[in-house]
Structures are given as structure tokens and as C-alpha cells.
Short mmCIF file of C-alpha atoms and ligand atoms in Angstrom, two decimals:
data_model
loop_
_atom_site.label_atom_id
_atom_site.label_comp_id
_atom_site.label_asym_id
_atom_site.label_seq_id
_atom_site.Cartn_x
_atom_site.Cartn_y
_atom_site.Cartn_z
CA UNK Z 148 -8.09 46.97 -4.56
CA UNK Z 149 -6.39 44.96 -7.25
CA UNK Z 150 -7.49 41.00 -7.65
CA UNK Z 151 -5.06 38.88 -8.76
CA UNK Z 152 -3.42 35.35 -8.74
CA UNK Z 153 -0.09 34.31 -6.53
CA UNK Z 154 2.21 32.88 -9.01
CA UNK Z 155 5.08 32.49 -6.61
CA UNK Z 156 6.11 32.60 -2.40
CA UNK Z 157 8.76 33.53 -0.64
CA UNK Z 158 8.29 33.48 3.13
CA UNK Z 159 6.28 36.72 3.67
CA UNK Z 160 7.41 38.13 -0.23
CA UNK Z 161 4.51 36.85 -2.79
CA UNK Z 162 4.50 37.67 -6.38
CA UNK Z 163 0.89 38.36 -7.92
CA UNK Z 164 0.06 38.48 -11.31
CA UNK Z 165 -2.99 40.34 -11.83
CA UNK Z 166 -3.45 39.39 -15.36
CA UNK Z 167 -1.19 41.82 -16.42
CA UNK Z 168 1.69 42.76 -14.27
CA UNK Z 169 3.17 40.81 -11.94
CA UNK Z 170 3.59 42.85 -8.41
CA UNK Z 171 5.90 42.08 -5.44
CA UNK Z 172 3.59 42.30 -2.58
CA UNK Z 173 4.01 41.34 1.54
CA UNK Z 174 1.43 40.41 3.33
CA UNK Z 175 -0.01 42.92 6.47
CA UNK Z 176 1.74 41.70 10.30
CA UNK Z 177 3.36 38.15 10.24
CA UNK Z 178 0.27 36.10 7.78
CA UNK Z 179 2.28 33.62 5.74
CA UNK Z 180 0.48 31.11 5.07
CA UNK Z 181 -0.74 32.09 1.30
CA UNK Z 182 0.16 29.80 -1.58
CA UNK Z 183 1.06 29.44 -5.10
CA UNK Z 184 -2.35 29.20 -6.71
CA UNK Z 185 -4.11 31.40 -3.97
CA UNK Z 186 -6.34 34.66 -5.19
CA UNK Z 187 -5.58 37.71 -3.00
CA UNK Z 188 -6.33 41.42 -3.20
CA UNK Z 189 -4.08 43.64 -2.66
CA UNK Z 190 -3.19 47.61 -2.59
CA UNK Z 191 -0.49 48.89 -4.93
CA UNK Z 192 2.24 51.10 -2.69
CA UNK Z 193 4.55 51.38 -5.44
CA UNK Z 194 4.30 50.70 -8.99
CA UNK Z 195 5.28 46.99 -8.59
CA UNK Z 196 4.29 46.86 -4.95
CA UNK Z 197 2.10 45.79 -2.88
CA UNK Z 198 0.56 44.91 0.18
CA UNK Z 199 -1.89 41.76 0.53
CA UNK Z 200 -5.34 42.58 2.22
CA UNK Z 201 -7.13 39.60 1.80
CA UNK Z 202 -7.01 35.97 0.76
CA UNK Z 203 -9.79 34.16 -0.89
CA UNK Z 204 -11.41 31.21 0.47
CA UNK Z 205 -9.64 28.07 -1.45
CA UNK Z 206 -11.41 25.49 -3.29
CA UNK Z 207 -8.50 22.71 -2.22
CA UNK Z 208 -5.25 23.12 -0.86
CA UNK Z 209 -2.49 20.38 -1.38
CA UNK Z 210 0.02 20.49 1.82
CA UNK Z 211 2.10 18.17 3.90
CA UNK Z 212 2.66 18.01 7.70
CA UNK Z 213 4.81 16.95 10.39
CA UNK Z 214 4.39 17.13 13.92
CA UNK Z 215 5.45 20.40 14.19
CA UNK Z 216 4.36 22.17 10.90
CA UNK Z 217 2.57 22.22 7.83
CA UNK Z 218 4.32 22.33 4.19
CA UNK Z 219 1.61 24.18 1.89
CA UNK Z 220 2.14 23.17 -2.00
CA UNK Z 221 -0.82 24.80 -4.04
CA UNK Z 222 -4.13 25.89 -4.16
CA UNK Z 223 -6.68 25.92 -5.93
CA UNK Z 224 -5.99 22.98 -8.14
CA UNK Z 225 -8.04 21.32 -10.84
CA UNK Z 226 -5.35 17.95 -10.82
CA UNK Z 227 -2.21 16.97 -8.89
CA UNK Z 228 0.57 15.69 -11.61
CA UNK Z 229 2.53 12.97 -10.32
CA UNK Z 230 5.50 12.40 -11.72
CA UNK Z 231 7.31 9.50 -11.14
CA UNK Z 232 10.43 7.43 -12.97
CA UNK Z 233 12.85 4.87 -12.48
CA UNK Z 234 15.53 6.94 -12.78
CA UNK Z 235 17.22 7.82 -10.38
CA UNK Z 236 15.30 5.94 -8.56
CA UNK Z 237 11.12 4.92 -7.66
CA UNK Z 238 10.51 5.56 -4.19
CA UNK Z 239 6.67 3.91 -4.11
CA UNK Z 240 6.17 5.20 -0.77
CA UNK Z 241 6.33 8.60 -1.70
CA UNK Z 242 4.10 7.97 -4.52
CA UNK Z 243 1.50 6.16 -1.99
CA UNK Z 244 1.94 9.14 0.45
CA UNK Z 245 0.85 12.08 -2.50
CA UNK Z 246 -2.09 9.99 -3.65
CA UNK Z 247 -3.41 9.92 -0.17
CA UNK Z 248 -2.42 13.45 0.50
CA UNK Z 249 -4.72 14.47 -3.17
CA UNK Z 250 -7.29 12.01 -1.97
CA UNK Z 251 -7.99 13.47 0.95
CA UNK Z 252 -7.83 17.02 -0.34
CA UNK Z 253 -10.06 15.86 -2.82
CA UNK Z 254 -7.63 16.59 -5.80
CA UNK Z 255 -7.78 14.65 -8.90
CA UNK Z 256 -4.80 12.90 -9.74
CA UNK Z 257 -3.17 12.35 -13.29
CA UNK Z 258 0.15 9.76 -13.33
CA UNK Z 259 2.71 10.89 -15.17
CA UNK Z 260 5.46 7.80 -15.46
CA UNK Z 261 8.66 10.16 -16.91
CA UNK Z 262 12.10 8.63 -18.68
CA UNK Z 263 10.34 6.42 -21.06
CA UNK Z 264 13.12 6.66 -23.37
CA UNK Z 265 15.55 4.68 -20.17
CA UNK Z 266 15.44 1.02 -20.38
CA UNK Z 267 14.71 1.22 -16.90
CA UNK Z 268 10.80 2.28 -17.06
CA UNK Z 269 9.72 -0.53 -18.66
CA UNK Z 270 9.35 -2.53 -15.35
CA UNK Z 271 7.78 0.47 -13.97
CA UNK Z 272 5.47 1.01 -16.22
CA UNK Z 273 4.22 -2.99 -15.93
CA UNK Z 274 4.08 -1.83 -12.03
CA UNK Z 275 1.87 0.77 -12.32
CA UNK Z 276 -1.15 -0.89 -14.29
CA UNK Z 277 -1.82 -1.96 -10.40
CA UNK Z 278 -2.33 1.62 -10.08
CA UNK Z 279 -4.65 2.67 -13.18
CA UNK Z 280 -6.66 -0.52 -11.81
CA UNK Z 281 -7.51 1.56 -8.74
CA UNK Z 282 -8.76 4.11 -11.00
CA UNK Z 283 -5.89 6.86 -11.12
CA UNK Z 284 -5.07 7.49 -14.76
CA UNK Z 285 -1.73 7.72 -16.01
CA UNK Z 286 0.58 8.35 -19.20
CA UNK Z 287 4.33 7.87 -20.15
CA UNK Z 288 6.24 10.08 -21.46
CA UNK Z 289 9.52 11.11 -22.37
CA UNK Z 290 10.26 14.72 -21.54
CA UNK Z 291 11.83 15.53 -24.81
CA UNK Z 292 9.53 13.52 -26.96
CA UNK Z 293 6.21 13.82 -27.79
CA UNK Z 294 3.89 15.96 -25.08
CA UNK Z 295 0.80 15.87 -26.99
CA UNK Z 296 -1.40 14.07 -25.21
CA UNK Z 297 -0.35 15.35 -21.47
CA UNK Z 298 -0.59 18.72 -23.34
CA UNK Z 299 -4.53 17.73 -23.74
CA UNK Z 300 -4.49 16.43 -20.05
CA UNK Z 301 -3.46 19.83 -18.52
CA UNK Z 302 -5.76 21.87 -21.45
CA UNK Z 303 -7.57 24.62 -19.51
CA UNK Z 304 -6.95 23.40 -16.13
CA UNK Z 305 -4.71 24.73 -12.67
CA UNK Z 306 -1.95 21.53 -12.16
CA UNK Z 307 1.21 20.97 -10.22
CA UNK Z 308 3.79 19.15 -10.79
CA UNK Z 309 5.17 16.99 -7.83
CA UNK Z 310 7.40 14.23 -6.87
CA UNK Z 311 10.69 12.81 -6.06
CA UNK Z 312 13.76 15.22 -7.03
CA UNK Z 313 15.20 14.31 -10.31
CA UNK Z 314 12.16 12.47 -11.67
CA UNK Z 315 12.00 15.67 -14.76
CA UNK Z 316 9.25 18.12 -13.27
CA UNK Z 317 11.23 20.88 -14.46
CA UNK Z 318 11.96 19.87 -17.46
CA UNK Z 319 8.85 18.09 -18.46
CA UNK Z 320 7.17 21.93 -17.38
CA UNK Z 321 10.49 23.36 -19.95
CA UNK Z 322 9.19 21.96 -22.88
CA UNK Z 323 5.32 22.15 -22.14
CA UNK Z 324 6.59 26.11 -21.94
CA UNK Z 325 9.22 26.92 -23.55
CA UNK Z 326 9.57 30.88 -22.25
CA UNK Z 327 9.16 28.89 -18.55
CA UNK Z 328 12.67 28.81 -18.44
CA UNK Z 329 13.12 26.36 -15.11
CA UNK Z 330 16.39 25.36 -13.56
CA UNK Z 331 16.77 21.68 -14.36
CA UNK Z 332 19.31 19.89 -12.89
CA UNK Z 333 22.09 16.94 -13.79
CA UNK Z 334 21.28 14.10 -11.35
CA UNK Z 335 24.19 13.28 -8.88
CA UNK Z 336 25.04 9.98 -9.29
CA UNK Z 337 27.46 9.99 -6.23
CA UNK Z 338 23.96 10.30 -4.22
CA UNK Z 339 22.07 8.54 -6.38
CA UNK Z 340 19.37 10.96 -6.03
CA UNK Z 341 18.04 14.46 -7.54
CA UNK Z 342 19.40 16.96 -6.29
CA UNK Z 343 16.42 19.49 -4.96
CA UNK Z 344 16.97 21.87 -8.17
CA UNK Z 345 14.12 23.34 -7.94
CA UNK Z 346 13.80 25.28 -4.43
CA UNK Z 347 10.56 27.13 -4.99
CA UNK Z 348 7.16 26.34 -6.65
CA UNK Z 349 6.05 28.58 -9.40
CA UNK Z 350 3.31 29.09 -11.34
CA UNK Z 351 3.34 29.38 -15.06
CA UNK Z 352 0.83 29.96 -17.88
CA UNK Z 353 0.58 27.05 -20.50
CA UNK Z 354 0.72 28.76 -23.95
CA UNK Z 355 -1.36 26.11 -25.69
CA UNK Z 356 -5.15 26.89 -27.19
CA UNK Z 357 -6.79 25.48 -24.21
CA UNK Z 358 -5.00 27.91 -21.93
CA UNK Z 359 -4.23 26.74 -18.29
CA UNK Z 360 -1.40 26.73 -15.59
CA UNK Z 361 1.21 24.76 -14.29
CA UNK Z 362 2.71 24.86 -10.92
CA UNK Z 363 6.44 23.98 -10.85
CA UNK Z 364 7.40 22.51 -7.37
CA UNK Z 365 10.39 21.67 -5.37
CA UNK Z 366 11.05 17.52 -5.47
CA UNK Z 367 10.06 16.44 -2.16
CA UNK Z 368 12.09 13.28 -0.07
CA UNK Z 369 9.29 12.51 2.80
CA UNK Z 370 5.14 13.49 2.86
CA UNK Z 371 4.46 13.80 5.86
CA UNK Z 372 0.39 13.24 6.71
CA UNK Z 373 0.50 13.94 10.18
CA UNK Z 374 -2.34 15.94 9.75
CA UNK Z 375 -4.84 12.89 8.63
CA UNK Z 376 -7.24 10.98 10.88
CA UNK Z 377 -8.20 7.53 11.00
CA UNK Z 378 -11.02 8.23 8.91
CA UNK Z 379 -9.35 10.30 6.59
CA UNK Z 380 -6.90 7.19 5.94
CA UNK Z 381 -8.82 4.71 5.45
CA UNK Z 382 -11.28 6.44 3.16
CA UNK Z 383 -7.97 7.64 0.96
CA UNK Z 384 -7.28 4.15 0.02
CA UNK Z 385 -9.32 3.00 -3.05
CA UNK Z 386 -9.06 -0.78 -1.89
CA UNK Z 387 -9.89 0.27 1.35
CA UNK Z 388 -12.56 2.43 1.10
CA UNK Z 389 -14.11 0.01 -1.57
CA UNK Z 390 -14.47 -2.71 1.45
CA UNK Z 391 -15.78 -0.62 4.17
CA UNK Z 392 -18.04 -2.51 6.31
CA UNK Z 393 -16.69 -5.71 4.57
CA UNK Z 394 -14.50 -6.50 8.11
CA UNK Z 395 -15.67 -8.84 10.79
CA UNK Z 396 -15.63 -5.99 13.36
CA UNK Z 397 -17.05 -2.74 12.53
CA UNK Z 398 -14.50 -0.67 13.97
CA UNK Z 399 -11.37 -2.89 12.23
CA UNK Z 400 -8.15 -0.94 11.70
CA UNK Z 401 -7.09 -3.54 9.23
CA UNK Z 402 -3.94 -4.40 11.22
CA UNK Z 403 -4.29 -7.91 12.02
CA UNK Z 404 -8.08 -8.47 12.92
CA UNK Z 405 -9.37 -11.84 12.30
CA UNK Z 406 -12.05 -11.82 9.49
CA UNK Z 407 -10.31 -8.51 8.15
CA UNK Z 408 -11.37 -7.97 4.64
CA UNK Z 409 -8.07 -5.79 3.36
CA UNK Z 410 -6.37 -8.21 4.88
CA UNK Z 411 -8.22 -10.91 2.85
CA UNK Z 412 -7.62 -8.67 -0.30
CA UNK Z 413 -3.76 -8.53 -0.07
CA UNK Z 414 -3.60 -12.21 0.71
CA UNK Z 415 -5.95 -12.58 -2.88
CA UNK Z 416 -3.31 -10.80 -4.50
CA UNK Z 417 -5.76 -7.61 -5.00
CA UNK Z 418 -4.02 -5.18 -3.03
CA UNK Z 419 -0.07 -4.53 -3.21
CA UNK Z 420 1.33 -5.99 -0.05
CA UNK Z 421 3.62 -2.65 -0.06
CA UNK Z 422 -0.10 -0.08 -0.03
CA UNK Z 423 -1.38 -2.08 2.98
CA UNK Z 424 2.31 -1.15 4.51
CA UNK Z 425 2.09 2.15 4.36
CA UNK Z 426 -1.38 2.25 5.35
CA UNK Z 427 -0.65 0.16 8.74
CA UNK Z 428 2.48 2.90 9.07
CA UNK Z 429 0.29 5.78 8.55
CA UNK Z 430 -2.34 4.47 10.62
CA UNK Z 431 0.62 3.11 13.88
CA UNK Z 432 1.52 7.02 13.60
CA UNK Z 433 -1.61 8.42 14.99
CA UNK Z 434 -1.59 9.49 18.22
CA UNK Z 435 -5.60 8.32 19.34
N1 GTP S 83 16.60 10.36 -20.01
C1 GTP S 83 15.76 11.30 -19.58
N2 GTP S 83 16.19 12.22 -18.69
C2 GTP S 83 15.31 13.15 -18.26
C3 GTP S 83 13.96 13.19 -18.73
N3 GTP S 83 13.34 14.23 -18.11
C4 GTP S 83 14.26 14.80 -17.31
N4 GTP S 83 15.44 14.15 -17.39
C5 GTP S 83 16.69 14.48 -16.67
O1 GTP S 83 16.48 14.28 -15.27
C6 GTP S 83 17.29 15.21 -14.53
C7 GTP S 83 16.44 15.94 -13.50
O2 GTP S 83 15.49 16.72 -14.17
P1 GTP S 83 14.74 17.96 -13.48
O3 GTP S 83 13.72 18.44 -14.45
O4 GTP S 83 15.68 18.95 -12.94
O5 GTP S 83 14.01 17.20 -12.26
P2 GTP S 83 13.00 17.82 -11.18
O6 GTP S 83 11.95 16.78 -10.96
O7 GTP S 83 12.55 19.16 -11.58
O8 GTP S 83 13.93 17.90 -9.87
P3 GTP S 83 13.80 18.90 -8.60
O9 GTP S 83 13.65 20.29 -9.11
O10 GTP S 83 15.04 18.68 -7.82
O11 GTP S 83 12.58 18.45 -7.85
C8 GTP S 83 17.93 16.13 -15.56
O12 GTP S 83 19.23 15.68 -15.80
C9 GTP S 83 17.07 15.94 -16.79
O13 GTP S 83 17.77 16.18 -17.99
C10 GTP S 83 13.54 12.22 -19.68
O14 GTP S 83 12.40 12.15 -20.13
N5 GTP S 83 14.49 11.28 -20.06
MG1 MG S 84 12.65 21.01 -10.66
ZN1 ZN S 85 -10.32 -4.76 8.32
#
């Protein structure tokens, strides 16, 4: 058997690259549920086929969920890039929902604040101090301009790019590798919006000395975390998880309890009223 890495899915149809060739391979019966960033075996059936035999235990796995499914992203990650911009638009909800998704997988974050050549980031980028404050770090830059430093960021490490449609992924991961040669997409301005140029994710091989990879993946418009608990929820929230035990009762759900200490922290100005919102939304969602 042949080890190798899956650079790219499509429902049952993976390609691997085995550190020289990159085989087509299917997986044995209906098993889908392998990701970019997962390390198989596999038999060769034809010269650049394959069939999958096994899957290797993963170290992380980023995903969303609904009620009805989950939405696998990548495995096997050393950071989660989140790339966010004014332009077409900041959607801080989203944002909220992937650092609680990384969180809880337990998947470093790095902020990457895109368009800083648009007028339009500089408000953003005054916004998101609130964020570096709760310890995730973050850089601006301008796709075309100067990568430097994010190139020393993703140096030797397994990332992926996600985030809104239209916020640059692809063409941020364009000119970190130039032979990537990503679809990249004019935003629509009738919508408003990206426009989901990107349809698959994809795994490429930075070129730089430090070696690594970047996962390329489709902009996303909802992250769903039906699969958290409770627990999970609270303890994804720096402010939260900082004041555990802090509330009145022991069991608080930081909702409207009297002698709530989150509570207390938004009203001190040292929590962003719209976090605590999409906490108490995540939280109203669960079923027990
Ligand atoms: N002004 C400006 N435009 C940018 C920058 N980066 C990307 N864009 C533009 O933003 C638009 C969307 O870029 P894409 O790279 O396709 O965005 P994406 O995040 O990959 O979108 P999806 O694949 O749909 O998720 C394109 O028109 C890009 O030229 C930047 O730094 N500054
Ligand atoms: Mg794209
Ligand atoms: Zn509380």
C-alpha cells in the first residue's frame, strides 16, 4: 500500500498526492467522509488509480453541522486562517461562529483582515483590536501587496483558508503560490456579496523555504454548530471561559441570571454586546 496525503474531494472521488504523483482514488462501498488534509493508504488499480483502504486517525478536524448533516472542511490542521474584509461586506457573526467552531476543535486561529488597500478596512481594523485582546492574533494585508509576514505565519505549517465569499481567499492563496492557479472571482455588486467562486477546497504546497500547505476553501454564508454542547460553548468563548465559576449560580447559562458575571462583563464594556448575542443564540438552539 501507498501512503499519501488527500489534496482534494469530490463526493466519493479523492485526489492523493503521495509525494510524488497525484492519484485519483474512490474509496471501498459508500465511505465519504475523508477530507482535504486527511492521510489515507491506498492500492494503485491503474497507473493514476486508486482505491482508498484506510484513513488515518486525525489530529483535528474543522467541520460545520446542521441538524441534518455535517460539512467537513480539513484535517489535520496546524492553524485555521480567517479571512475577513469589509468589502463586500463583514458579516461578524460568521466570524464569531468559525472561532468557536476552531476553538472547540482545538485549532489555532490566525486573523487575516484582507482589502487593506479599500478605505473601507480602516474601521474594521479599529474593530478587531477587541479581538487580538481576546488573544487571537491577526494581520492586514492587501492581497496584492506585501505577503511577507503572513508568508512567515503559514512557514512550515498545514492552514486553511476560510470565510465569507469574496473576502480574497483565493487570491490571497494566488499570490502566496503563484503555480496555485485558483479561480478568483469579480464580486457581484447587484448581490452585494461574493459569489461562491471557489466550489471545492484544495490543498496546495507553499513554495517558500519553510515549506508548508495551504487549503483553499469554498466561502461559506452560515456555520452551523449544531453539533456543540453547552459545555463546548461556553468553554469556546475566551470571555466566557475566563469567568467560569464567576456567576451567582453555578449552573448559569448567562442568559439573564441575576448576579451573572458575562452579563456583568458586557454591561463593563469588556465583552462585545454582539459575542454575548451569538452566544445566547447558539446556546437557545440546543435542544437539552
Ligand atoms: N481591493 C482588493 N480586492 C481584493 C483583494 N483581494 C481580493 N480582492 C478581490 O475580491 C474579489 C473576490 O476574491 P476571491 O479571491 O475570489 O474571493 P474568495 O474569498 O476566494 O471567494 P470564494 O471563492 O467565493 O469563497 C476579487 O474581485 C478579488 O480581485 C485585495 O486585497 N484588495
Ligand atoms: Mg475562492
Ligand atoms: Zn453567568
Amino acid at each position: 500500500m501507498i501512503s499519501g496525503r488527500v489534496v482534494a474531494a469530490h463526493g466519493r472521488r479523492f485526489l492523493i498526492d503521495d509525494g510524488e504523483n497525484i492519484v485519483e482514488c474512490v474509496t471501498r462501498g459508500r465511505k465519504s467522509d475523508i477530507v482535504c488534509g486527511d492521510r489515507v493508504d491506498f492500492n494503485l488499480t491503474h497507473v493514476d488509480n486508486g482505491v482508498i483502504e484506510n484513513v488515518a486517525p486525525r489530529r483535528n478536524l474543522l467541520y460545520r453541522s446542521d441538524e441534518f448533516r455535517s460539512k467537513l472542511i480539513a484535517a489535520n490542521l496546524d492553524q485555521a486562517v480567517v479571512v475577513v474584509a469589509a468589502v463586500p461586506y463583514f458579516r461578524e457573526e460568521l466570524l464569531i461562529r468559525c472561532l468557536v467552531a476552531c476553538e472547540s476543535a482545538d485549532i489555532p486561529v490566525l486573523i487575516v483582515l484582507n482589502k487593506a488597500d479599500l478605505p473601507e478596512t480602516q474601521a474594521l481594523h479599529r474593530h478587531l483590536e477587541t479581538y487580538a485582546r481576546l488573544g487571537y492574533p491577526q494581520i492586514t494585508v492587501s492581497a496584492r501587496g506585501d505577503l511577507t509576514e503572513l508568508q512567515t505565519l503559514l512557514g512550515g505549517k498545514t492552514s486553511v483558508l476560510v470565510g465569507a465569499s469574496g473576502v480574497g481567499k483565493s487570491t490571497l492563496l494566488n499570490h502566496l503560490i503563484p503555480d496555485a492557479g485558483a479561480a478568483t472571482g469579480e464580486i457581484s455588486l447587484a448581490l452585494d456579496a461574493g459569489k461562491h467562486t471557489t466550489t471545492q477546497a484544495r490543498l496546495y504546497h507553499l513554495p517558500t523555504a519553510g515549506g508548508g500547505d495551504l487549503i483553499d476553501s469554498p466561502g461559506m454564508q452560515e456555520f452551523g454548530l449544531q453539533h456543540l454542547t453547552a459545555a463546548a460553548l461556553m468553554d469556546a468563548f475566551p470571555e466566557i471561559r475566563d469567568r467560569a465559576g464567576q456567576c451567582r449560580f453555578y449552573n448559569c447559562r448567562h442568559l439573564k441570571e441575576p448576579g451573572c458575571a458575562v452579563l456583568a462583563a458586557v454591561q463593563a464594556g469588556d465583552m462585545l454586546p454582539n459575542r454575548l448575542r451569538v452566544y445566547q443564540s447558539l446556546i437557545g438552539q440546543l435542544s437539552g
